[in-house]
PDB file of C-alpha atoms in Angstrom:
ATOM      1  CA  MET I 116    -122.546 -56.148  94.528  1.00 56.00           C
ATOM      2  CA  PHE I 117    -121.718 -59.670  95.715  1.00 69.00           C
ATOM      3  CA  GLU I 118    -122.084 -62.388  93.070  1.00 83.00           C
ATOM      4  CA  LYS I 119    -123.046 -65.858  94.313  1.00 91.00           C
ATOM      5  CA  THR I 120    -121.300 -68.888  92.855  1.00 94.00           C
ATOM      6  CA  CYS I 121    -122.159 -72.576  92.588  1.00 95.00           C
ATOM      7  CA  GLN I 122    -120.942 -74.483  95.653  1.00 95.00           C
ATOM      8  CA  ASN I 123    -119.676 -77.292  93.424  1.00 95.00           C
ATOM      9  CA  CYS I 124    -118.111 -75.728  90.310  1.00 95.00           C
ATOM     10  CA  SER I 125    -117.876 -72.046  91.347  1.00 94.00           C
ATOM     11  CA  LYS I 126    -119.682 -70.764  88.229  1.00 94.00           C
ATOM     12  CA  PRO I 127    -121.736 -67.592  88.739  1.00 93.00           C
ATOM     13  CA  LEU I 128    -125.368 -68.251  89.675  1.00 94.00           C
ATOM     14  CA  LYS I 129    -128.368 -66.617  88.075  1.00 90.00           C
ATOM     15  CA  GLY I 130    -131.927 -66.842  89.276  1.00 89.00           C
ATOM     16  CA  ARG I 131    -133.301 -67.149  92.785  1.00 89.00           C
ATOM     17  CA  ALA I 132    -131.502 -65.394  95.612  1.00 88.00           C
ATOM     18  CA  ASP I 133    -131.229 -68.616  97.646  1.00 92.00           C
ATOM     19  CA  LYS I 134    -129.875 -70.743  94.773  1.00 94.00           C
ATOM     20  CA  LYS I 135    -126.750 -72.741  95.725  1.00 95.00           C
ATOM     21  CA  PHE I 136    -125.974 -74.796  92.610  1.00 95.00           C
ATOM     22  CA  CYS I 137    -126.042 -74.062  88.883  1.00 93.00           C
ATOM     23  CA  ASP I 138    -127.885 -77.287  88.052  1.00 95.00           C
ATOM     24  CA  GLU I 139    -128.988 -80.632  89.429  1.00 95.00           C
ATOM     25  CA  ASN I 140    -125.774 -82.394  88.356  1.00 96.00           C
ATOM     26  CA  CYS I 141    -123.666 -79.979  90.421  1.00 95.00           C
ATOM     27  CA  ARG I 142    -125.986 -80.455  93.402  1.00 95.00           C
ATOM     28  CA  ASN I 143    -125.701 -84.247  93.106  1.00 95.00           C
ATOM     29  CA  GLN I 144    -121.913 -84.171  92.710  1.00 95.00           C
ATOM     30  CA  TYR I 145    -121.545 -81.878  95.714  1.00 94.00           C
ATOM     31  CA  ASN I 146    -123.751 -84.038  97.954  1.00 92.00           C
ATOM     32  CA  ASN I 147    -122.112 -87.267  96.781  1.00 89.00           C
ATOM     33  CA  THR I 148    -118.681 -85.843  97.600  1.00 89.00           C
ATOM     34  CA  ILE I 149    -119.784 -84.619 101.031  1.00 87.00           C
ATOM     35  CA  ASN I 150    -121.442 -87.934 101.923  1.00 81.00           C
ATOM     36  CA  SER I 151    -119.029 -90.364 100.241  1.00 81.00           C
ATOM     37  CA  ASP I 152    -117.385 -91.589 103.467  1.00 78.00           C
ATOM     38  CA  VAL I 153    -120.743 -92.151 105.187  1.00 76.00           C
ATOM     39  CA  ASN I 154    -122.245 -93.734 102.084  1.00 79.00           C
ATOM     40  CA  ALA I 155    -119.363 -96.203 101.750  1.00 82.00           C
ATOM     41  CA  GLU I 156    -119.756 -97.426 105.345  1.00 87.00           C
ATOM     42  CA  MET I 157    -123.522 -97.660 105.030  1.00 89.00           C
ATOM     43  CA  ARG I 158    -123.172 -99.506 101.719  1.00 90.00           C
ATOM     44  CA  ASN I 159    -120.802-102.047 103.305  1.00 94.00           C
ATOM     45  CA  ILE I 160    -123.189-102.694 106.190  1.00 95.00           C
ATOM     46  CA  GLN I 161    -126.164-102.965 103.845  1.00 96.00           C
ATOM     47  CA  ASN I 162    -124.258-105.488 101.706  1.00 97.00           C
ATOM     48  CA  ILE I 163    -123.522-107.632 104.773  1.00 98.00           C
ATOM     49  CA  LEU I 164    -127.193-107.499 105.831  1.00 98.00           C
ATOM     50  CA  ARG I 165    -128.345-108.490 102.332  1.00 97.00           C
ATOM     51  CA  LYS I 166    -125.892-111.390 102.301  1.00 98.00           C
ATOM     52  CA  ASN I 167    -127.102-112.535 105.741  1.00 98.00           C
ATOM     53  CA  ARG I 168    -130.702-112.423 104.488  1.00 97.00           C
ATOM     54  CA  ARG I 169    -129.823-114.394 101.324  1.00 97.00           C
ATOM     55  CA  ILE I 170    -128.164-117.065 103.478  1.00 98.00           C
ATOM     56  CA  LEU I 171    -131.230-117.346 105.726  1.00 97.00           C
ATOM     57  CA  VAL I 172    -133.533-117.555 102.691  1.00 97.00           C
ATOM     58  CA  LYS I 173    -131.358-120.254 101.121  1.00 97.00           C
ATOM     59  CA  VAL I 174    -131.123-122.373 104.273  1.00 97.00           C
ATOM     60  CA  LEU I 175    -134.801-121.990 105.231  1.00 96.00           C
ATOM     61  CA  GLY I 176    -136.093-122.692 101.736  1.00 94.00           C
ATOM     62  CA  ASN I 177    -139.889-122.771 101.601  1.00 93.00           C
ATOM     63  CA  LYS I 178    -140.312-123.919 105.212  1.00 94.00           C
ATOM     64  CA  ASP I 179    -141.812-121.817 108.017  1.00 92.00           C
ATOM     65  CA  LYS I 180    -139.048-122.718 110.453  1.00 95.00           C
ATOM     66  CA  LEU I 181    -135.968-124.881 110.470  1.00 97.00           C
ATOM     67  CA  LYS I 182    -133.424-126.048 113.009  1.00 97.00           C
ATOM     68  CA  THR I 183    -129.846-126.151 111.723  1.00 97.00           C
ATOM     69  CA  SER I 184    -126.289-125.767 112.951  1.00 96.00           C
ATOM     70  CA  LEU I 185    -124.721-122.389 113.577  1.00 96.00           C
ATOM     71  CA  LYS I 186    -121.590-123.667 111.822  1.00 96.00           C
ATOM     72  CA  LYS I 187    -123.562-124.195 108.612  1.00 97.00           C
ATOM     73  CA  LEU I 188    -124.609-120.527 108.617  1.00 97.00           C
ATOM     74  CA  THR I 189    -121.156-119.201 109.420  1.00 96.00           C
ATOM     75  CA  ASP I 190    -119.569-121.484 106.798  1.00 97.00           C
ATOM     76  CA  LEU I 191    -121.897-119.883 104.235  1.00 97.00           C
ATOM     77  CA  GLY I 192    -120.623-116.454 105.348  1.00 97.00           C
ATOM     78  CA  TYR I 193    -123.313-115.393 107.838  1.00 97.00           C
ATOM     79  CA  LYS I 194    -122.065-112.640 110.165  1.00 97.00           C
ATOM     80  CA  LEU I 195    -123.711-112.869 113.582  1.00 95.00           C
ATOM     81  CA  ASN I 196    -123.075-109.271 114.627  1.00 96.00           C
ATOM     82  CA  TYR I 197    -125.127-107.791 111.778  1.00 97.00           C
ATOM     83  CA  LEU I 198    -128.874-107.748 112.316  1.00 96.00           C
ATOM     84  CA  THR I 199    -131.791-105.393 111.856  1.00 96.00           C
ATOM     85  CA  GLN I 200    -133.801-106.119 114.991  1.00 96.00           C
ATOM     86  CA  LEU I 201    -133.731-107.960 118.302  1.00 96.00           C
ATOM     87  CA  TYR I 202    -137.043-109.420 119.425  1.00 95.00           C
ATOM     88  CA  ARG I 203    -137.664-110.768 122.902  1.00 96.00           C
ATOM     89  CA  THR I 204    -140.738-112.916 123.503  1.00 93.00           C
ATOM     90  CA  LYS I 205    -142.816-112.830 126.692  1.00 96.00           C
ATOM     91  CA  THR I 206    -140.935-115.910 127.892  1.00 95.00           C
ATOM     92  CA  GLY I 207    -137.590-114.139 127.443  1.00 93.00           C
ATOM     93  CA  THR I 208    -136.481-115.951 124.300  1.00 94.00           C
ATOM     94  CA  GLU I 209    -134.477-113.670 122.016  1.00 95.00           C
ATOM     95  CA  TYR I 210    -134.623-113.708 118.221  1.00 96.00           C
ATOM     96  CA  GLN I 211    -132.094-111.899 116.059  1.00 96.00           C
ATOM     97  CA  TYR I 212    -133.790-110.634 112.903  1.00 97.00           C
ATOM     98  CA  CYS I 213    -132.274-109.828 109.566  1.00 96.00           C
ATOM     99  CA  PHE I 214    -135.205-108.077 107.910  1.00 96.00           C
ATOM    100  CA  GLU I 215    -138.117-110.572 108.034  1.00 96.00           C
ATOM    101  CA  TYR I 216    -135.987-113.633 108.859  1.00 97.00           C
ATOM    102  CA  GLY I 217    -135.304-114.420 112.492  1.00 96.00           C
ATOM    103  CA  MET I 218    -132.801-116.669 114.170  1.00 96.00           C
ATOM    104  CA  MET I 219    -132.781-117.963 117.724  1.00 96.00           C
ATOM    105  CA  ILE I 220    -129.523-119.445 118.996  1.00 94.00           C
ATOM    106  CA  LEU I 221    -130.191-122.726 120.791  1.00 95.00           C
ATOM    107  CA  ASP I 222    -128.023-125.008 122.882  1.00 89.00           C
ATOM    108  CA  ASP I 223    -125.320-127.150 121.281  1.00 91.00           C
ATOM    109  CA  ASN I 224    -124.509-124.526 118.597  1.00 93.00           C
ATOM    110  CA  MET I 225    -127.847-124.999 116.885  1.00 97.00           C
ATOM    111  CA  VAL I 226    -130.143-122.255 115.607  1.00 97.00           C
ATOM    112  CA  LEU I 227    -133.835-122.031 114.832  1.00 97.00           C
ATOM    113  CA  ILE I 228    -134.575-119.968 111.721  1.00 97.00           C
ATOM    114  CA  VAL I 229    -138.057-118.505 111.275  1.00 97.00           C
ATOM    115  CA  LYS I 230    -139.762-116.200 108.809  1.00 95.00           C
ATOM    116  CA  LYS I 231    -141.909-113.384 110.193  1.00 88.00           C
ATOM    117  CA  THR I 232    -145.499-113.633 109.038  1.00 81.00           C
ATOM    118  CA  LYS I 233    -147.824-110.670 108.728  1.00 72.00           C
TER     119      LYS I 233
END
């Protein structure tokens, strides 16, 4: 008879016929190992998005909208290529959103920062 083993530690399995791991720790270790390269890239992107959001929050303060220079944002570490949504208005104006904070690039290297309201 064929004896099934844990996919992570290779210990013999007892119990259900479709069991793959001896316990939850082995299952977690196995999945973390399999997904580590994807998780690292996703974590890096998520960190950049969080930093972009923190910068927008800091610059906007408690205002609804604010016009500022693009250089000010980039000097604080804002990365323009990382956003969560593009929104185009009926007039064709495009906002780049980082979660609930939007930014519209204006002429003369200026930007308009807005916060999405519900």
